[in-house]
Coordinates of C-alpha atoms and ligand atoms in Angstrom, one line a residue:
M630 CA 13.4 -7.0 30.3
S631 CA 15.7 -7.5 27.4
Y632 CA 15.7 -5.3 24.1
K633 CA 17.7 -5.1 21.1
E634 CA 19.4 -1.9 19.6
L635 CA 19.3 -1.5 15.7
Y636 CA 22.2 0.1 13.9
Q637 CA 22.0 1.4 10.3
P638 CA 23.3 4.8 8.4
V639 CA 21.0 7.8 8.4
H640 CA 20.4 7.4 4.7
L641 CA 20.6 4.6 2.3
I642 CA 20.3 4.5 -1.6
I643 CA 20.2 1.8 -4.2
G644 CA 20.2 1.6 -7.6
E645 CA 21.5 2.3 -10.8
G646 CA 22.3 6.2 -11.3
C647 CA 21.9 6.9 -7.5
I648 CA 25.4 8.6 -7.2
R649 CA 23.5 11.8 -8.6
E650 CA 21.8 12.3 -5.5
I651 CA 24.9 12.8 -3.6
P652 CA 24.8 16.7 -3.5
R653 CA 21.7 16.8 -2.6
H654 CA 22.3 15.0 0.9
I655 CA 25.9 17.1 1.3
D656 CA 23.5 20.1 1.1
T657 CA 21.4 18.6 4.3
F658 CA 24.8 19.2 6.5
G659 CA 26.2 21.7 4.9
G660 CA 29.3 20.1 3.8
K661 CA 32.1 22.5 2.7
K662 CA 35.0 20.6 1.3
A663 CA 35.0 16.7 1.4
L664 CA 38.2 14.2 1.5
I665 CA 37.6 11.4 -0.7
V666 CA 39.0 8.6 0.6
T667 CA 40.0 5.9 -1.9
D668 CA 42.7 3.6 -3.3
R669 CA 45.1 4.0 -6.8
G670 CA 43.1 1.2 -8.7
L671 CA 39.7 2.9 -8.5
L672 CA 41.3 6.5 -9.7
K673 CA 42.9 4.7 -12.4
I674 CA 39.9 3.2 -14.1
G675 CA 37.9 6.1 -13.8
T676 CA 35.5 4.7 -10.8
V677 CA 36.6 8.0 -8.8
K678 CA 36.0 10.2 -11.7
M679 CA 32.3 8.8 -11.6
I680 CA 31.9 10.7 -8.4
T681 CA 34.1 14.0 -8.5
D682 CA 32.2 14.5 -12.0
V683 CA 29.1 14.9 -10.1
L684 CA 30.7 16.9 -7.4
D685 CA 32.2 19.2 -10.3
G686 CA 29.1 19.6 -11.9
V687 CA 27.5 21.3 -8.9
G688 CA 31.2 23.6 -7.7
K689 CA 31.5 21.0 -4.5
P690 CA 35.2 21.4 -3.6
Y691 CA 37.5 18.1 -2.7
A692 CA 40.6 16.7 -1.9
I693 CA 41.4 13.0 -2.9
F694 CA 43.4 10.6 -0.5
A695 CA 44.2 7.8 -3.1
D696 CA 46.7 5.9 -1.1
V697 CA 44.5 3.2 0.4
L698 CA 46.0 -0.4 0.4
P699 CA 44.0 -3.7 1.1
N700 CA 43.9 -4.9 4.9
P701 CA 44.7 -0.8 5.5
T702 CA 47.1 0.0 8.1
V703 CA 47.0 2.5 11.0
S704 CA 49.6 4.6 9.2
I705 CA 47.4 4.7 6.2
C706 CA 44.7 6.1 8.5
N707 CA 47.0 8.4 9.7
D708 CA 48.2 10.1 6.7
A709 CA 44.5 10.3 5.5
K710 CA 43.7 12.2 8.6
A711 CA 46.7 14.4 8.3
L712 CA 45.2 15.4 4.8
Y713 CA 41.9 16.2 6.0
D714 CA 43.5 18.4 8.2
R715 CA 45.8 20.0 5.8
E716 CA 43.0 20.5 3.4
G717 CA 40.6 22.2 5.7
C718 CA 37.9 19.3 5.2
D719 CA 34.6 19.1 7.2
Y720 CA 33.4 15.7 5.8
V721 CA 34.6 12.5 4.2
I722 CA 33.5 10.5 1.3
G723 CA 34.6 6.8 1.3
I724 CA 35.0 5.4 -2.4
G725 CA 35.4 1.6 -2.6
G726 CA 35.0 -1.7 -1.1
G727 CA 35.7 -2.3 2.5
S728 CA 39.3 -0.8 2.7
P729 CA 38.9 2.6 1.9
I730 CA 35.7 2.9 3.4
D731 CA 37.0 1.7 6.7
V732 CA 39.8 4.3 6.4
A733 CA 37.1 7.0 5.9
K734 CA 35.5 5.9 8.9
A735 CA 38.6 5.9 10.9
V736 CA 39.3 9.7 9.6
G737 CA 35.8 10.5 10.7
I738 CA 36.2 9.0 14.1
L739 CA 39.5 11.1 14.7
A740 CA 38.3 14.1 13.2
T741 CA 35.5 14.6 16.1
N742 CA 37.2 12.6 18.8
G743 CA 41.0 12.9 18.4
G744 CA 43.2 10.6 19.4
T745 CA 44.7 7.7 17.1
V746 CA 42.9 4.5 15.8
E747 CA 44.1 2.3 18.4
D748 CA 42.1 4.1 20.9
Y749 CA 39.0 2.9 19.0
N750 CA 40.2 -1.1 18.8
G751 CA 37.0 -2.7 20.5
L752 CA 33.1 -1.7 21.2
E753 CA 32.0 1.8 21.2
L754 CA 35.0 3.3 22.2
S755 CA 34.2 6.9 20.9
T756 CA 32.5 9.5 22.5
Y757 CA 31.4 12.1 19.5
K758 CA 29.2 11.1 16.3
S759 CA 32.1 10.9 13.2
A760 CA 32.3 13.9 10.6
P761 CA 29.5 13.4 8.2
L762 CA 30.5 10.3 6.1
I763 CA 29.3 9.4 2.6
A764 CA 30.0 5.8 1.8
V765 CA 30.0 5.0 -1.7
N766 CA 30.1 1.1 -2.6
T767 CA 32.3 -0.2 -5.3
T768 CA 32.0 -3.7 -4.6
A769 CA 29.2 -6.1 -3.4
G770 CA 30.4 -6.6 -1.1
T771 CA 32.0 -6.0 2.5
G772 CA 29.0 -4.2 3.6
S773 CA 31.4 -1.5 5.1
E774 CA 29.0 1.2 3.9
V775 CA 25.9 0.1 6.0
T776 CA 28.0 -1.0 9.3
R777 CA 29.2 0.4 12.4
A778 CA 32.7 -1.6 12.1
F779 CA 35.8 -0.7 10.4
V780 CA 39.0 -2.9 10.7
V781 CA 42.3 -1.4 10.6
T782 CA 45.8 -3.6 10.7
D783 CA 48.0 -2.9 13.6
E784 CA 51.2 -3.3 11.4
K785 CA 53.2 -3.5 14.7
R786 CA 51.5 -6.8 15.9
K787 CA 50.8 -8.1 12.6
S788 CA 47.2 -8.2 14.0
K789 CA 43.7 -6.4 12.8
M790 CA 41.8 -4.3 15.2
L791 CA 38.0 -4.5 14.9
C792 CA 36.5 -1.1 15.8
V793 CA 33.0 -1.6 16.2
D794 CA 31.4 1.7 16.9
S795 CA 27.8 3.1 16.3
N796 CA 29.6 6.7 15.6
S797 CA 31.2 5.5 12.9
L798 CA 27.8 5.2 11.2
A799 CA 27.9 6.6 7.4
Y800 CA 25.4 9.4 7.2
L801 CA 24.6 8.4 3.4
A802 CA 25.4 4.8 2.1
I803 CA 25.3 4.6 -1.7
N804 CA 24.8 1.4 -3.4
D805 CA 24.9 2.1 -7.4
P806 CA 25.5 -1.0 -9.5
S807 CA 27.2 1.1 -12.4
M808 CA 29.9 1.9 -9.9
M809 CA 30.7 -2.1 -9.8
V810 CA 30.8 -3.1 -13.4
G811 CA 34.4 -2.5 -13.7
M812 CA 35.0 -5.1 -11.1
P813 CA 37.2 -7.9 -12.3
P814 CA 35.8 -11.5 -11.9
A815 CA 37.9 -12.6 -9.3
L816 CA 36.9 -9.2 -6.7
T817 CA 33.1 -9.9 -7.8
A818 CA 33.4 -13.3 -6.4
S819 CA 35.4 -12.7 -3.5
T820 CA 33.4 -9.9 -2.6
G821 CA 30.3 -12.0 -3.0
M822 CA 31.3 -14.6 -0.9
D823 CA 32.4 -12.1 1.7
A824 CA 28.6 -10.5 1.4
L825 CA 27.2 -14.5 1.7
T826 CA 29.6 -15.0 4.8
H827 CA 28.1 -12.1 6.4
A828 CA 24.8 -13.1 6.1
I829 CA 25.6 -16.8 7.1
E830 CA 27.2 -16.0 10.3
A831 CA 24.7 -13.2 11.0
Y832 CA 21.9 -16.3 10.9
V833 CA 23.7 -18.4 13.2
A834 CA 25.3 -15.4 15.2
N835 CA 24.2 -15.6 19.4
S836 CA 22.7 -12.1 18.7
R837 CA 20.9 -12.9 15.9
C838 CA 17.1 -11.3 16.1
P839 CA 14.1 -11.7 13.7
F840 CA 14.9 -8.5 12.0
T841 CA 18.7 -9.9 10.7
D842 CA 17.1 -13.4 10.3
G843 CA 15.1 -12.0 7.6
I844 CA 17.4 -10.0 5.8
A845 CA 20.1 -12.5 6.2
L846 CA 18.0 -15.2 4.3
E847 CA 16.7 -13.0 1.5
A848 CA 20.6 -12.2 1.0
I849 CA 21.5 -15.8 1.0
R850 CA 18.8 -16.7 -1.6
L851 CA 19.8 -13.4 -3.8
I852 CA 24.0 -14.7 -3.5
G853 CA 22.7 -18.3 -4.3
Q854 CA 21.0 -17.1 -7.6
N855 CA 23.1 -14.4 -8.8
L856 CA 26.8 -14.7 -7.5
E857 CA 27.9 -17.0 -10.3
K858 CA 25.7 -15.1 -13.1
V859 CA 27.7 -11.9 -12.1
V860 CA 31.3 -13.5 -12.1
E861 CA 30.7 -14.8 -15.6
N862 CA 28.8 -11.4 -16.7
G863 CA 29.9 -8.6 -14.9
S864 CA 27.7 -6.5 -17.1
D865 CA 24.7 -8.5 -16.0
M866 CA 22.8 -5.3 -14.2
E867 CA 20.1 -7.5 -13.1
A868 CA 22.4 -9.6 -11.4
R869 CA 24.3 -6.7 -10.2
T870 CA 21.5 -5.0 -8.7
N871 CA 20.9 -8.6 -6.8
M872 CA 24.2 -8.8 -5.1
C873 CA 23.8 -5.2 -4.3
W874 CA 20.7 -5.9 -2.6
A875 CA 22.3 -9.0 -1.0
Q876 CA 25.5 -7.6 0.1
Y877 CA 23.4 -4.5 1.7
M878 CA 21.4 -6.7 3.6
G879 CA 24.1 -8.8 4.7
G880 CA 25.8 -5.8 5.9
L881 CA 22.9 -4.9 7.9
A882 CA 22.5 -8.4 9.4
F883 CA 25.9 -8.7 10.5
S884 CA 25.9 -5.1 11.6
N885 CA 23.0 -6.3 13.9
A886 CA 23.9 -9.4 14.8
G887 CA 27.4 -10.1 14.8
L888 CA 29.8 -12.3 12.9
G889 CA 31.5 -15.6 13.9
M890 CA 34.3 -18.1 13.8
V891 CA 35.0 -17.2 10.0
H892 CA 35.5 -13.7 10.3
A893 CA 37.8 -14.4 13.5
M894 CA 39.6 -16.6 11.6
A895 CA 39.9 -14.8 8.5
H896 CA 41.3 -11.4 10.1
Q897 CA 44.2 -12.8 11.4
M898 CA 44.9 -14.2 7.5
G899 CA 44.4 -10.8 6.6
G900 CA 46.7 -9.2 9.3
F901 CA 49.5 -12.1 9.0
Y902 CA 49.5 -12.6 5.2
G903 CA 47.6 -10.2 3.7
T904 CA 45.2 -12.5 2.3
P905 CA 42.2 -10.5 0.6
H906 CA 39.5 -10.6 3.0
G907 CA 36.8 -12.1 0.9
V908 CA 39.2 -14.8 -0.1
A909 CA 40.3 -15.9 3.4
N910 CA 36.4 -15.8 4.2
A911 CA 35.6 -17.8 1.0
I912 CA 38.0 -20.4 1.9
L913 CA 36.9 -20.9 5.5
L914 CA 33.4 -20.8 5.6
P915 CA 32.5 -24.2 4.7
Y916 CA 35.1 -25.7 7.4
V917 CA 33.8 -23.4 10.1
M918 CA 30.2 -24.6 8.9
R919 CA 31.1 -28.1 9.7
F920 CA 32.5 -27.0 13.0
N921 CA 29.6 -25.5 14.0
M922 CA 26.9 -28.1 12.8
S923 CA 26.4 -29.7 15.9
A924 CA 25.4 -26.0 17.7
C925 CA 22.6 -25.1 14.8
P926 CA 22.0 -27.7 12.3
D927 CA 18.5 -26.7 11.8
R928 CA 19.7 -23.1 11.2
Y929 CA 21.9 -24.3 8.3
R930 CA 19.0 -26.4 7.0
D931 CA 17.2 -22.7 6.6
V932 CA 20.3 -22.0 4.5
A933 CA 19.9 -24.8 2.5
Q934 CA 16.4 -23.8 1.7
A935 CA 17.3 -20.4 0.9
F936 CA 19.9 -22.2 -1.7
G937 CA 16.5 -23.4 -3.2
F938 CA 16.9 -26.9 -1.9
N939 CA 13.3 -28.7 -1.2
T940 CA 14.3 -29.4 2.7
G941 CA 11.1 -30.5 3.6
D942 CA 12.2 -34.1 4.0
M943 CA 15.8 -33.2 5.1
T944 CA 16.9 -33.9 8.9
P945 CA 18.5 -30.9 10.1
E946 CA 21.9 -32.4 9.7
Q947 CA 21.1 -33.4 6.0
G948 CA 20.0 -29.8 5.3
A949 CA 23.1 -28.4 6.8
L950 CA 25.4 -30.9 4.7
A951 CA 23.5 -29.8 1.3
A952 CA 24.4 -26.1 2.1
I953 CA 27.7 -26.7 3.1
R954 CA 28.3 -28.9 -0.4
F955 CA 26.5 -26.1 -2.2
I956 CA 29.0 -23.5 -0.9
E957 CA 31.7 -25.8 -1.8
E958 CA 30.5 -26.3 -5.3
L959 CA 30.0 -22.3 -6.0
K960 CA 33.5 -21.8 -4.5
K961 CA 34.8 -24.3 -7.1
N962 CA 32.8 -22.7 -9.9
I963 CA 33.7 -19.2 -9.3
G964 CA 37.6 -19.7 -8.7
I965 CA 38.0 -19.4 -5.4
P966 CA 41.5 -20.8 -4.4
M967 CA 42.3 -23.6 -1.6
L968 CA 44.1 -22.6 1.7
S969 CA 47.1 -24.6 0.6
D970 CA 47.3 -22.3 -2.6
T971 CA 47.6 -19.1 -0.4
E972 CA 50.7 -17.9 2.2
F973 CA 49.5 -19.8 5.1
D974 CA 51.8 -21.7 6.7
P975 CA 50.8 -24.3 8.9
K976 CA 53.5 -23.3 11.5
D977 CA 51.5 -19.9 12.0
A978 CA 48.5 -22.0 13.0
V979 CA 48.6 -21.8 16.6
I980 CA 49.3 -17.8 16.9
L981 CA 46.7 -17.3 14.4
A982 CA 44.3 -19.7 16.5
E983 CA 45.3 -17.1 19.6
N984 CA 44.5 -14.3 17.9
A985 CA 41.2 -15.4 16.6
M986 CA 39.8 -16.3 19.9
E987 CA 40.6 -12.6 20.7
D988 CA 38.5 -11.4 18.0
T989 CA 35.2 -9.5 18.7
G990 CA 33.4 -11.9 16.1
M991 CA 34.1 -14.8 18.6
P992 CA 31.7 -14.6 20.9
E993 CA 28.8 -14.5 18.3
N994 CA 29.8 -17.8 17.1
P995 CA 27.2 -20.6 17.8
R996 CA 29.9 -22.7 19.0
Q997 CA 32.9 -21.4 21.3
P998 CA 35.9 -23.3 20.1
T999 CA 39.3 -24.0 22.2
I1000 CA 42.3 -22.8 20.4
P1001 CA 43.6 -26.5 19.4
E1002 CA 39.8 -26.9 17.8
V1003 CA 40.8 -23.4 15.6
V1004 CA 43.8 -24.8 14.8
Q1005 CA 42.0 -28.0 13.5
V1006 CA 39.8 -26.4 11.4
F1007 CA 42.7 -24.2 9.8
M1008 CA 44.6 -27.6 9.3
E1009 CA 41.5 -29.4 7.7
A1010 CA 41.2 -26.4 5.1
Y1011 CA 44.7 -26.4 4.5
L1012 CA 44.9 -30.7 4.2
D1013 CA 41.8 -30.4 1.8
K1014 CA 43.3 -31.1 -1.8
R1015 CA 40.0 -31.1 -3.5
Ligands
FE2_730 FE1 33.1 -9.5 6.0

């Protein structure tokens, strides 16, 4: 008898102004002092203040750790945990895109389980539920606020650790589009492509199920209709709200179905060069889809249908190519760079490919590559001068 276990945060709230619901939820677990985990940029532009105003309004104390950087490292997690202890905090509020929320998850797990982040590199390695975590998303999105995964860079190995742990699930996940209005177009573009990659990888992942299929396809449809609009006009609240839903569903889809080769390769670019996660995914997505096409052309044809193509008369291969071309066009329209525009160096391709084979996303990919095949996909992306 086979069965499927599904994961999601305890509470999820979505919609403009929903950050006002945070204090009510803090009272349900009796939180006394929060550690807010965020980054300098969000502090500077006033995004963090939107949350501290809500906490100040009801007299809830907090300390702020704002030293999270993109592709956060083990030492950043340790610094945040040290502040949590020094300030006598008993719950965590992560405010940001993937990086601050990932660090907040690490702090929550370390608070109740002890040890170091490296101890949780892998699948379900903690014993106890994290300290209560409120995950406030400011991008759309990494999906980190709804997933049981957090990614931390091992600065010594220059590699990314993917910690997949249901004890790290948020107590409360918040997606308020008013928190996202300040996102610059390039960040809107790359995080939106990350969300699209989540949905597409989940839709073809080996551990997919009817639940993840349904939300993945709807996420793809919403991204196809709204990403360009919101990159063009960041104040389009309808498009922002639709992207919130899409990233929410993409996050839930991959958290329950798994990822694939795009993320397995992109994680290595993040660890090696610090390439922003969404940019690396966006660059690699169509090349990996071409590699995977022979294993799941009918599934990729469904993706084309979700993008709005009339696929009734298309063979699975024609449909898959339509989906890939749509993504290539979308990338161009929203200003995603080519691989040759990044710090990627072809002489690193073998080590990147070797590390990608170890990534927990790889076993979910519908076609299992060899190391030379991963190298080849990197090189196809690198040599493509379109
Ligand atoms: Fe991602």
